[in-house]
Amino acid sequence: MKVVVQRVTRASVSIGGALHSQVGSGLLLLVGIGRRDTGESLAWMSRKIPNLRIFEDEAGKMNLSVKDAGGSILAVSQFTLYGDASRGNRPGFSGAAPPEEARGMFDRFVEELRRESGCVVETGSFGADMQVELLNDGPVTIILESPEPQ
């Protein structure tokens, strides 16, 4: 599982020109589900993200999590994180989970993230052509990959 974590002042998803979801201060997650991902991958990621200390405390140090900062989360499914362009200029996506499998895993990840974080968690629309808008705060961007299944 791969997730691009961006600390944001605000983020939103529009579909067909209409606002679908939005959050204020918090995290934007671009979420890729891989063929080899398991429930263990989802659990690891849903525990890791809410506890990342990437928000500033009163001393200006990155010492607070999204939970501590009272932020919210916008999670957007993005299979293109598994794009492989090592053999040419057109990426292949064979590392991404098939859509029907990825949809269920993404939904499960969001539920686990809500439970683990206690934060408001909004989502995009799985498989839709979405326009994602964000104001990156910092900018702070972290790329996480779950450990390989044993």
CSV table of N, CA and C in Angstrom, one decimal:
chain,number,residue,atom,x,y,z
A,1,MET,N,0.9,-1.2,0.0
A,1,MET,CA,0.0,0.0,0.0
A,1,MET,C,0.9,1.2,0.0
A,2,LYS,N,0.6,2.2,-0.8
A,2,LYS,CA,1.3,3.4,-0.9
A,2,LYS,C,0.4,4.6,-0.6
A,3,VAL,N,0.8,5.5,0.2
A,3,VAL,CA,0.0,6.7,0.5
A,3,VAL,C,0.9,7.9,0.5
A,4,VAL,N,0.5,8.9,-0.3
A,4,VAL,CA,1.1,10.2,-0.3
A,4,VAL,C,0.3,11.1,0.7
A,5,VAL,N,1.0,11.5,1.8
A,5,VAL,CA,0.4,12.2,2.9
A,5,VAL,C,0.8,13.7,2.7
A,6,GLN,N,-0.2,14.6,2.6
A,6,GLN,CA,0.1,16.0,2.5
A,6,GLN,C,-0.6,16.8,3.6
A,7,ARG,N,0.2,17.6,4.3
A,7,ARG,CA,-0.4,18.4,5.3
A,7,ARG,C,-1.0,19.6,4.5
A,8,VAL,N,-2.3,19.9,4.8
A,8,VAL,CA,-3.0,20.9,4.0
A,8,VAL,C,-3.7,21.9,4.9
A,9,THR,N,-3.9,23.1,4.4
A,9,THR,CA,-4.7,24.1,5.0
A,9,THR,C,-6.2,23.8,4.6
A,10,ARG,N,-6.3,23.3,3.3
A,10,ARG,CA,-7.7,22.9,2.8
A,10,ARG,C,-7.4,22.0,1.7
A,11,ALA,N,-8.4,21.2,1.4
A,11,ALA,CA,-8.4,20.3,0.2
A,11,ALA,C,-9.8,19.9,-0.2
A,12,SER,N,-10.0,19.7,-1.5
A,12,SER,CA,-11.4,19.4,-1.9
A,12,SER,C,-11.3,18.5,-3.2
A,13,VAL,N,-12.4,17.8,-3.4
A,13,VAL,CA,-12.5,16.9,-4.6
A,13,VAL,C,-13.8,17.4,-5.3
A,14,SER,N,-13.7,17.7,-6.6
A,14,SER,CA,-14.8,18.0,-7.5
A,14,SER,C,-14.9,16.9,-8.5
A,15,ILE,N,-16.2,16.6,-8.9
A,15,ILE,CA,-16.5,15.7,-10.0
A,15,ILE,C,-17.4,16.3,-10.9
A,16,GLY,N,-17.0,16.4,-12.2
A,16,GLY,CA,-17.9,17.0,-13.2
A,16,GLY,C,-18.2,18.5,-12.9
A,17,GLY,N,-17.3,19.2,-12.2
A,17,GLY,CA,-17.4,20.6,-11.9
A,17,GLY,C,-18.2,20.9,-10.6
A,18,ALA,N,-18.7,19.8,-10.0
A,18,ALA,CA,-19.5,20.0,-8.7
A,18,ALA,C,-18.6,19.5,-7.5
A,19,LEU,N,-18.7,20.3,-6.5
A,19,LEU,CA,-17.9,19.9,-5.3
A,19,LEU,C,-18.5,18.6,-4.7
A,20,HIS,N,-17.6,17.7,-4.5
A,20,HIS,CA,-18.0,16.3,-3.9
A,20,HIS,C,-17.7,16.3,-2.4
A,21,SER,N,-16.5,16.7,-2.0
A,21,SER,CA,-16.1,16.7,-0.6
A,21,SER,C,-15.0,17.7,-0.4
A,22,GLN,N,-14.8,18.1,0.9
A,22,GLN,CA,-13.8,19.0,1.2
A,22,GLN,C,-13.5,18.9,2.7
A,23,VAL,N,-12.2,19.4,3.0
A,23,VAL,CA,-11.8,19.4,4.4
A,23,VAL,C,-11.0,20.7,4.6
A,24,GLY,N,-11.0,21.2,5.9
A,24,GLY,CA,-10.1,22.3,6.2
A,24,GLY,C,-8.8,21.8,6.6
A,25,SER,N,-8.2,22.4,7.6
A,25,SER,CA,-6.8,22.0,8.1
A,25,SER,C,-6.8,20.5,8.4
A,26,GLY,N,-5.8,19.8,7.9
A,26,GLY,CA,-5.6,18.4,8.1
A,26,GLY,C,-4.7,17.7,7.1
A,27,LEU,N,-5.2,16.6,6.6
A,27,LEU,CA,-4.4,15.8,5.7
A,27,LEU,C,-5.1,15.5,4.4
A,28,LEU,N,-4.4,15.5,3.3
A,28,LEU,CA,-4.9,14.9,2.1
A,28,LEU,C,-4.1,13.7,1.8
A,29,LEU,N,-4.8,12.6,1.6
A,29,LEU,CA,-4.2,11.3,1.4
A,29,LEU,C,-4.5,10.8,0.0
A,30,LEU,N,-3.4,10.6,-0.8
A,30,LEU,CA,-3.6,9.9,-2.1
A,30,LEU,C,-3.2,8.5,-1.8
A,31,VAL,N,-4.2,7.6,-2.0
A,31,VAL,CA,-4.1,6.2,-1.6
A,31,VAL,C,-4.0,5.2,-2.7
A,32,GLY,N,-2.9,4.4,-2.8
A,32,GLY,CA,-2.8,3.4,-3.8
A,32,GLY,C,-2.8,2.0,-3.1
A,33,ILE,N,-3.7,1.1,-3.7
A,33,ILE,CA,-3.8,-0.2,-3.2
A,33,ILE,C,-3.1,-1.1,-4.2
A,34,GLY,N,-2.1,-1.9,-3.7
A,34,GLY,CA,-1.4,-2.8,-4.5
A,34,GLY,C,-1.9,-4.2,-4.5
A,35,ARG,N,-1.5,-5.0,-5.5
A,35,ARG,CA,-1.9,-6.4,-5.7
A,35,ARG,C,-1.6,-7.2,-4.5
A,36,ARG,N,-0.5,-6.9,-3.8
A,36,ARG,CA,0.0,-7.8,-2.7
A,36,ARG,C,-0.5,-7.3,-1.3
A,37,ASP,N,-1.3,-6.2,-1.3
A,37,ASP,CA,-1.8,-5.7,0.0
A,37,ASP,C,-2.8,-6.6,0.6
A,38,THR,N,-2.8,-6.6,2.0
A,38,THR,CA,-3.6,-7.4,2.8
A,38,THR,C,-4.3,-6.6,3.8
A,39,GLY,N,-5.1,-7.2,4.6
A,39,GLY,CA,-5.7,-6.5,5.8
A,39,GLY,C,-4.7,-6.0,6.7
A,40,GLU,N,-3.5,-6.7,6.8
A,40,GLU,CA,-2.4,-6.2,7.6
A,40,GLU,C,-1.9,-4.9,7.1
A,41,SER,N,-1.8,-4.8,5.8
A,41,SER,CA,-1.3,-3.5,5.2
A,41,SER,C,-2.2,-2.4,5.6
A,42,LEU,N,-3.5,-2.6,5.5
A,42,LEU,CA,-4.5,-1.6,5.8
A,42,LEU,C,-4.4,-1.2,7.2
A,43,ALA,N,-4.3,-2.2,8.1
A,43,ALA,CA,-4.3,-1.9,9.5
A,43,ALA,C,-3.0,-1.1,9.9
A,44,TRP,N,-1.9,-1.5,9.3
A,44,TRP,CA,-0.6,-0.7,9.6
A,44,TRP,C,-0.8,0.7,9.2
A,45,MET,N,-1.3,0.9,8.0
A,45,MET,CA,-1.4,2.3,7.4
A,45,MET,C,-2.4,3.1,8.2
A,46,SER,N,-3.6,2.5,8.6
A,46,SER,CA,-4.6,3.2,9.3
A,46,SER,C,-4.1,3.6,10.8
A,47,ARG,N,-3.2,2.9,11.3
A,47,ARG,CA,-2.6,3.2,12.6
A,47,ARG,C,-1.5,4.3,12.4
A,48,LYS,N,-0.7,4.2,11.4
A,48,LYS,CA,0.4,5.0,11.2
A,48,LYS,C,0.0,6.5,10.9
A,49,ILE,N,-0.9,6.7,10.0
A,49,ILE,CA,-1.2,8.0,9.5
A,49,ILE,C,-1.8,8.9,10.6
A,50,PRO,N,-2.7,8.5,11.4
A,50,PRO,CA,-3.3,9.4,12.4
A,50,PRO,C,-2.3,9.8,13.5
A,51,ASN,N,-1.2,9.1,13.6
A,51,ASN,CA,-0.2,9.3,14.6
A,51,ASN,C,1.1,10.0,14.1
A,52,LEU,N,1.2,10.3,12.8
A,52,LEU,CA,2.3,11.0,12.2
A,52,LEU,C,2.4,12.4,12.9
A,53,ARG,N,3.5,12.7,13.4
A,53,ARG,CA,3.7,14.0,14.1
A,53,ARG,C,4.2,15.0,13.1
A,54,ILE,N,3.3,15.6,12.3
A,54,ILE,CA,3.8,16.5,11.2
A,54,ILE,C,3.1,17.9,11.3
A,55,PHE,N,2.4,18.1,12.4
A,55,PHE,CA,1.8,19.4,12.7
A,55,PHE,C,2.6,20.1,13.8
A,56,GLU,N,2.7,21.4,13.7
A,56,GLU,CA,3.6,22.2,14.6
A,56,GLU,C,2.9,22.4,15.9
A,57,ASP,N,3.7,22.3,17.0
A,57,ASP,CA,3.2,22.6,18.3
A,57,ASP,C,3.4,24.1,18.6
A,58,GLU,N,3.2,24.5,19.8
A,58,GLU,CA,3.3,26.0,20.1
A,58,GLU,C,4.7,26.5,20.0
A,59,ALA,N,5.7,25.6,20.0
A,59,ALA,CA,7.1,26.0,19.8
A,59,ALA,C,7.5,26.0,18.4
A,60,GLY,N,6.6,25.6,17.5
A,60,GLY,CA,7.0,25.6,16.0
A,60,GLY,C,7.6,24.3,15.6
A,61,LYS,N,7.6,23.3,16.5
A,61,LYS,CA,8.2,22.0,16.1
A,61,LYS,C,7.1,21.1,15.6
A,62,MET,N,7.5,20.2,14.6
A,62,MET,CA,6.5,19.2,14.1
A,62,MET,C,6.5,18.1,15.2
A,63,ASN,N,5.5,18.3,16.1
A,63,ASN,CA,5.3,17.4,17.2
A,63,ASN,C,3.9,16.9,17.5
A,64,LEU,N,3.0,17.4,16.6
A,64,LEU,CA,1.6,17.0,16.8
A,64,LEU,C,1.1,16.2,15.7
A,65,SER,N,0.2,15.3,16.0
A,65,SER,CA,-0.5,14.5,14.9
A,65,SER,C,-1.8,15.2,14.5
A,66,VAL,N,-2.4,14.7,13.4
A,66,VAL,CA,-3.6,15.3,13.0
A,66,VAL,C,-4.7,15.2,14.1
A,67,LYS,N,-4.7,14.1,14.9
A,67,LYS,CA,-5.6,14.0,16.0
A,67,LYS,C,-5.3,15.1,17.0
A,68,ASP,N,-4.1,15.3,17.4
A,68,ASP,CA,-3.7,16.3,18.3
A,68,ASP,C,-4.1,17.7,17.9
A,69,ALA,N,-3.9,17.9,16.6
A,69,ALA,CA,-4.2,19.2,16.0
A,69,ALA,C,-5.7,19.5,15.7
A,70,GLY,N,-6.5,18.5,15.9
A,70,GLY,CA,-7.9,18.6,15.6
A,70,GLY,C,-8.3,18.7,14.2
A,71,GLY,N,-7.4,18.1,13.3
A,71,GLY,CA,-7.6,18.2,11.9
A,71,GLY,C,-8.6,17.2,11.3
A,72,SER,N,-8.8,17.3,10.0
A,72,SER,CA,-9.6,16.3,9.3
A,72,SER,C,-8.8,15.7,8.2
A,73,ILE,N,-9.4,14.7,7.5
A,73,ILE,CA,-8.7,13.9,6.5
A,73,ILE,C,-9.5,13.8,5.3
A,74,LEU,N,-8.9,14.0,4.1
A,74,LEU,CA,-9.5,13.7,2.8
A,74,LEU,C,-8.7,12.6,2.2
A,75,ALA,N,-9.3,11.4,2.0
A,75,ALA,CA,-8.7,10.3,1.4
A,75,ALA,C,-9.2,10.1,-0.1
A,76,VAL,N,-8.3,10.0,-1.0
A,76,VAL,CA,-8.6,9.9,-2.4
A,76,VAL,C,-7.9,8.7,-3.0
A,77,SER,N,-8.6,7.7,-3.5
A,77,SER,CA,-8.0,6.5,-4.1
A,77,SER,C,-7.3,6.9,-5.4
A,78,GLN,N,-6.0,6.4,-5.6
A,78,GLN,CA,-5.2,6.8,-6.7
A,78,GLN,C,-4.3,5.6,-7.1
A,79,PHE,N,-4.9,4.8,-8.0
A,79,PHE,CA,-4.1,3.6,-8.5
A,79,PHE,C,-2.9,4.0,-9.2
A,80,THR,N,-2.8,5.2,-9.7
A,80,THR,CA,-1.6,5.6,-10.5
A,80,THR,C,-0.3,5.7,-9.6
A,81,LEU,N,-0.5,5.6,-8.3
A,81,LEU,CA,0.7,5.5,-7.5
A,81,LEU,C,1.5,4.3,-7.8
A,82,TYR,N,0.9,3.3,-8.4
A,82,TYR,CA,1.6,2.1,-8.8
A,82,TYR,C,2.0,2.1,-10.2
A,83,GLY,N,2.0,3.3,-10.8
A,83,GLY,CA,2.5,3.4,-12.2
A,83,GLY,C,4.0,3.1,-12.3
A,84,ASP,N,4.4,2.3,-13.3
A,84,ASP,CA,5.8,1.9,-13.5
A,84,ASP,C,6.1,2.3,-14.9
A,85,ALA,N,7.0,3.3,-15.0
A,85,ALA,CA,7.5,3.8,-16.3
A,85,ALA,C,9.0,3.5,-16.5
A,86,SER,N,9.5,2.4,-15.9
A,86,SER,CA,10.9,2.1,-16.0
A,86,SER,C,11.2,1.5,-17.3
A,87,ARG,N,10.3,1.0,-18.1
A,87,ARG,CA,10.6,0.4,-19.4
A,87,ARG,C,10.1,1.2,-20.6
A,88,GLY,N,9.8,2.4,-20.4
A,88,GLY,CA,9.3,3.2,-21.5
A,88,GLY,C,8.7,4.5,-21.0
A,89,ASN,N,8.0,5.1,-21.8
A,89,ASN,CA,7.4,6.4,-21.4
A,89,ASN,C,5.9,6.3,-21.1
A,90,ARG,N,5.3,5.1,-21.3
A,90,ARG,CA,3.9,4.9,-21.0
A,90,ARG,C,3.9,4.0,-19.8
A,91,PRO,N,3.4,4.5,-18.6
A,91,PRO,CA,3.4,3.7,-17.4
A,91,PRO,C,2.5,2.5,-17.5
A,92,GLY,N,2.9,1.4,-16.9
A,92,GLY,CA,2.1,0.2,-16.7
A,92,GLY,C,1.6,0.2,-15.3
A,93,PHE,N,0.4,-0.4,-15.0
A,93,PHE,CA,-0.2,-0.4,-13.7
A,93,PHE,C,-0.4,-1.8,-13.2
A,94,SER,N,0.4,-2.7,-13.6
A,94,SER,CA,0.2,-4.1,-13.2
A,94,SER,C,0.4,-4.3,-11.7
A,95,GLY,N,1.1,-3.4,-11.0
A,95,GLY,CA,1.3,-3.5,-9.5
A,95,GLY,C,0.1,-3.1,-8.7
A,96,ALA,N,-0.9,-2.4,-9.4
A,96,ALA,CA,-2.1,-2.0,-8.7
A,96,ALA,C,-3.1,-3.1,-8.5
A,97,ALA,N,-3.8,-3.1,-7.5
A,97,ALA,CA,-4.9,-4.1,-7.3
A,97,ALA,C,-6.0,-3.9,-8.3
A,98,PRO,N,-6.6,-5.0,-8.8
A,98,PRO,CA,-7.8,-4.8,-9.7
A,98,PRO,C,-8.8,-4.0,-9.0
A,99,PRO,N,-9.6,-3.2,-9.8
A,99,PRO,CA,-10.5,-2.2,-9.3
A,99,PRO,C,-11.5,-2.8,-8.3
A,100,GLU,N,-12.1,-4.0,-8.6
A,100,GLU,CA,-13.1,-4.5,-7.7
A,100,GLU,C,-12.5,-4.9,-6.3
A,101,GLU,N,-11.3,-5.3,-6.3
A,101,GLU,CA,-10.6,-5.7,-5.1
A,101,GLU,C,-10.2,-4.4,-4.4
A,102,ALA,N,-9.6,-3.4,-5.1
A,102,ALA,CA,-9.1,-2.2,-4.5
A,102,ALA,C,-10.3,-1.4,-3.9
A,103,ARG,N,-11.4,-1.4,-4.5
A,103,ARG,CA,-12.6,-0.6,-4.0
A,103,ARG,C,-12.9,-1.1,-2.6
A,104,GLY,N,-13.0,-2.4,-2.4
A,104,GLY,CA,-13.3,-2.9,-1.1
A,104,GLY,C,-12.2,-2.6,0.0
A,105,MET,N,-11.0,-2.7,-0.5
A,105,MET,CA,-9.9,-2.5,0.4
A,105,MET,C,-9.8,-1.0,0.8
A,106,PHE,N,-10.1,-0.1,-0.2
A,106,PHE,CA,-10.1,1.3,0.1
A,106,PHE,C,-11.2,1.7,1.1
A,107,ASP,N,-12.4,1.1,0.9
A,107,ASP,CA,-13.5,1.4,1.8
A,107,ASP,C,-13.1,0.9,3.2
A,108,ARG,N,-12.5,-0.3,3.3
A,108,ARG,CA,-12.1,-0.8,4.6
A,108,ARG,C,-11.1,0.1,5.3
A,109,PHE,N,-10.1,0.5,4.4
A,109,PHE,CA,-9.1,1.4,5.0
A,109,PHE,C,-9.7,2.7,5.6
A,110,VAL,N,-10.6,3.3,4.8
A,110,VAL,CA,-11.3,4.5,5.3
A,110,VAL,C,-12.0,4.3,6.6
A,111,GLU,N,-12.7,3.2,6.8
A,111,GLU,CA,-13.4,2.8,8.0
A,111,GLU,C,-12.4,2.6,9.2
A,112,GLU,N,-11.3,1.9,8.9
A,112,GLU,CA,-10.3,1.7,9.9
A,112,GLU,C,-9.6,3.1,10.3
A,113,LEU,N,-9.4,3.9,9.3
A,113,LEU,CA,-8.8,5.3,9.5
A,113,LEU,C,-9.8,6.1,10.4
A,114,ARG,N,-11.0,6.0,10.1
A,114,ARG,CA,-12.0,6.8,11.0
A,114,ARG,C,-12.0,6.3,12.4
A,115,ARG,N,-11.9,5.0,12.6
A,115,ARG,CA,-11.9,4.4,13.9
A,115,ARG,C,-10.6,4.7,14.7
A,116,GLU,N,-9.5,4.6,14.0
A,116,GLU,CA,-8.2,4.8,14.6
A,116,GLU,C,-7.9,6.3,14.9
A,117,SER,N,-8.4,7.2,14.0
A,117,SER,CA,-8.1,8.6,14.2
A,117,SER,C,-9.1,9.4,15.0
A,118,GLY,N,-10.3,9.0,14.9
A,118,GLY,CA,-11.4,9.8,15.6
A,118,GLY,C,-11.6,11.1,14.9
A,119,CYS,N,-11.0,11.3,13.7
A,119,CYS,CA,-11.1,12.5,12.9
A,119,CYS,C,-12.3,12.3,11.9
A,120,VAL,N,-12.8,13.5,11.4
A,120,VAL,CA,-13.7,13.4,10.3
A,120,VAL,C,-12.8,13.0,9.1
A,121,VAL,N,-13.3,12.0,8.4
A,121,VAL,CA,-12.6,11.5,7.2
A,121,VAL,C,-13.5,11.5,6.0
A,122,GLU,N,-13.2,12.4,5.0
A,122,GLU,CA,-14.0,12.5,3.8
A,122,GLU,C,-13.3,11.7,2.7
A,123,THR,N,-14.0,11.4,1.6
A,123,THR,CA,-13.4,10.7,0.5
A,123,THR,C,-13.7,11.3,-0.8
A,124,GLY,N,-12.9,10.9,-1.8
A,124,GLY,CA,-13.3,11.2,-3.2
A,124,GLY,C,-14.3,10.1,-3.6
A,125,SER,N,-14.5,9.9,-4.9
A,125,SER,CA,-15.4,8.8,-5.4
A,125,SER,C,-14.5,7.8,-6.2
A,126,PHE,N,-14.5,6.6,-5.7
A,126,PHE,CA,-13.6,5.6,-6.2
A,126,PHE,C,-13.9,5.4,-7.7
A,127,GLY,N,-12.8,5.5,-8.5
A,127,GLY,CA,-12.9,5.3,-10.0
A,127,GLY,C,-13.4,6.4,-10.8
A,128,ALA,N,-13.8,7.5,-10.1
A,128,ALA,CA,-14.3,8.7,-10.8
A,128,ALA,C,-13.2,9.5,-11.4
A,129,ASP,N,-13.5,10.3,-12.4
A,129,ASP,CA,-12.5,11.3,-12.9
A,129,ASP,C,-12.7,12.5,-11.9
A,130,MET,N,-11.7,12.7,-11.1
A,130,MET,CA,-11.8,13.7,-10.0
A,130,MET,C,-10.8,14.9,-10.2
A,131,GLN,N,-11.2,16.0,-9.8
A,131,GLN,CA,-10.3,17.1,-9.7
A,131,GLN,C,-10.0,17.4,-8.2
A,132,VAL,N,-8.7,17.3,-7.9
A,132,VAL,CA,-8.3,17.4,-6.5
A,132,VAL,C,-7.6,18.8,-6.3
A,133,GLU,N,-8.1,19.5,-5.4
A,133,GLU,CA,-7.5,20.9,-5.2
A,133,GLU,C,-7.0,20.9,-3.7
A,134,LEU,N,-5.8,21.5,-3.5
A,134,LEU,CA,-5.3,21.5,-2.2
A,134,LEU,C,-4.4,22.8,-2.0
A,135,LEU,N,-4.3,23.2,-0.8
A,135,LEU,CA,-3.4,24.2,-0.4
A,135,LEU,C,-2.4,23.5,0.6
A,136,ASN,N,-1.3,23.1,0.1
A,136,ASN,CA,-0.3,22.3,0.9
A,136,ASN,C,0.3,23.3,1.9
A,137,ASP,N,0.3,22.8,3.1
A,137,ASP,CA,0.8,23.6,4.3
A,137,ASP,C,2.2,23.3,4.6
A,138,GLY,N,3.1,24.2,4.4
A,138,GLY,CA,4.5,23.9,4.7
A,138,GLY,C,5.5,24.2,3.5
A,139,PRO,N,5.5,23.5,2.5
A,139,PRO,CA,4.7,22.3,2.2
A,139,PRO,C,5.3,21.1,3.0
A,140,VAL,N,4.4,20.2,3.4
A,140,VAL,CA,4.8,19.0,4.1
A,140,VAL,C,4.2,17.8,3.3
A,141,THR,N,5.0,17.0,2.8
A,141,THR,CA,4.5,15.8,2.0
A,141,THR,C,5.4,14.6,2.4
A,142,ILE,N,4.7,13.5,2.8
A,142,ILE,CA,5.4,12.3,3.3
A,142,ILE,C,4.9,11.2,2.4
A,143,ILE,N,5.8,10.3,1.9
A,143,ILE,CA,5.3,9.1,1.2
A,143,ILE,C,5.5,7.9,2.1
A,144,LEU,N,4.4,7.2,2.3
A,144,LEU,CA,4.4,6.0,3.1
A,144,LEU,C,4.2,4.8,2.3
A,145,GLU,N,4.9,3.7,2.6
A,145,GLU,CA,4.6,2.4,2.0
A,145,GLU,C,4.5,1.4,3.1
A,146,SER,N,3.5,0.6,3.1
A,146,SER,CA,3.3,-0.4,4.2
A,146,SER,C,4.4,-1.5,4.0
A,147,PRO,N,4.8,-2.1,5.1
A,147,PRO,CA,5.7,-3.2,5.0
A,147,PRO,C,5.2,-4.3,4.1
A,148,GLU,N,6.1,-5.0,3.4
A,148,GLU,CA,5.8,-6.1,2.6
A,148,GLU,C,5.1,-7.2,3.4
A,149,PRO,N,4.1,-7.9,2.8
A,149,PRO,CA,3.4,-9.0,3.6
A,149,PRO,C,4.4,-10.1,3.8
A,150,GLN,N,4.3,-10.7,5.0
A,150,GLN,CA,5.3,-11.8,5.3
A,150,GLN,C,4.9,-13.1,4.6
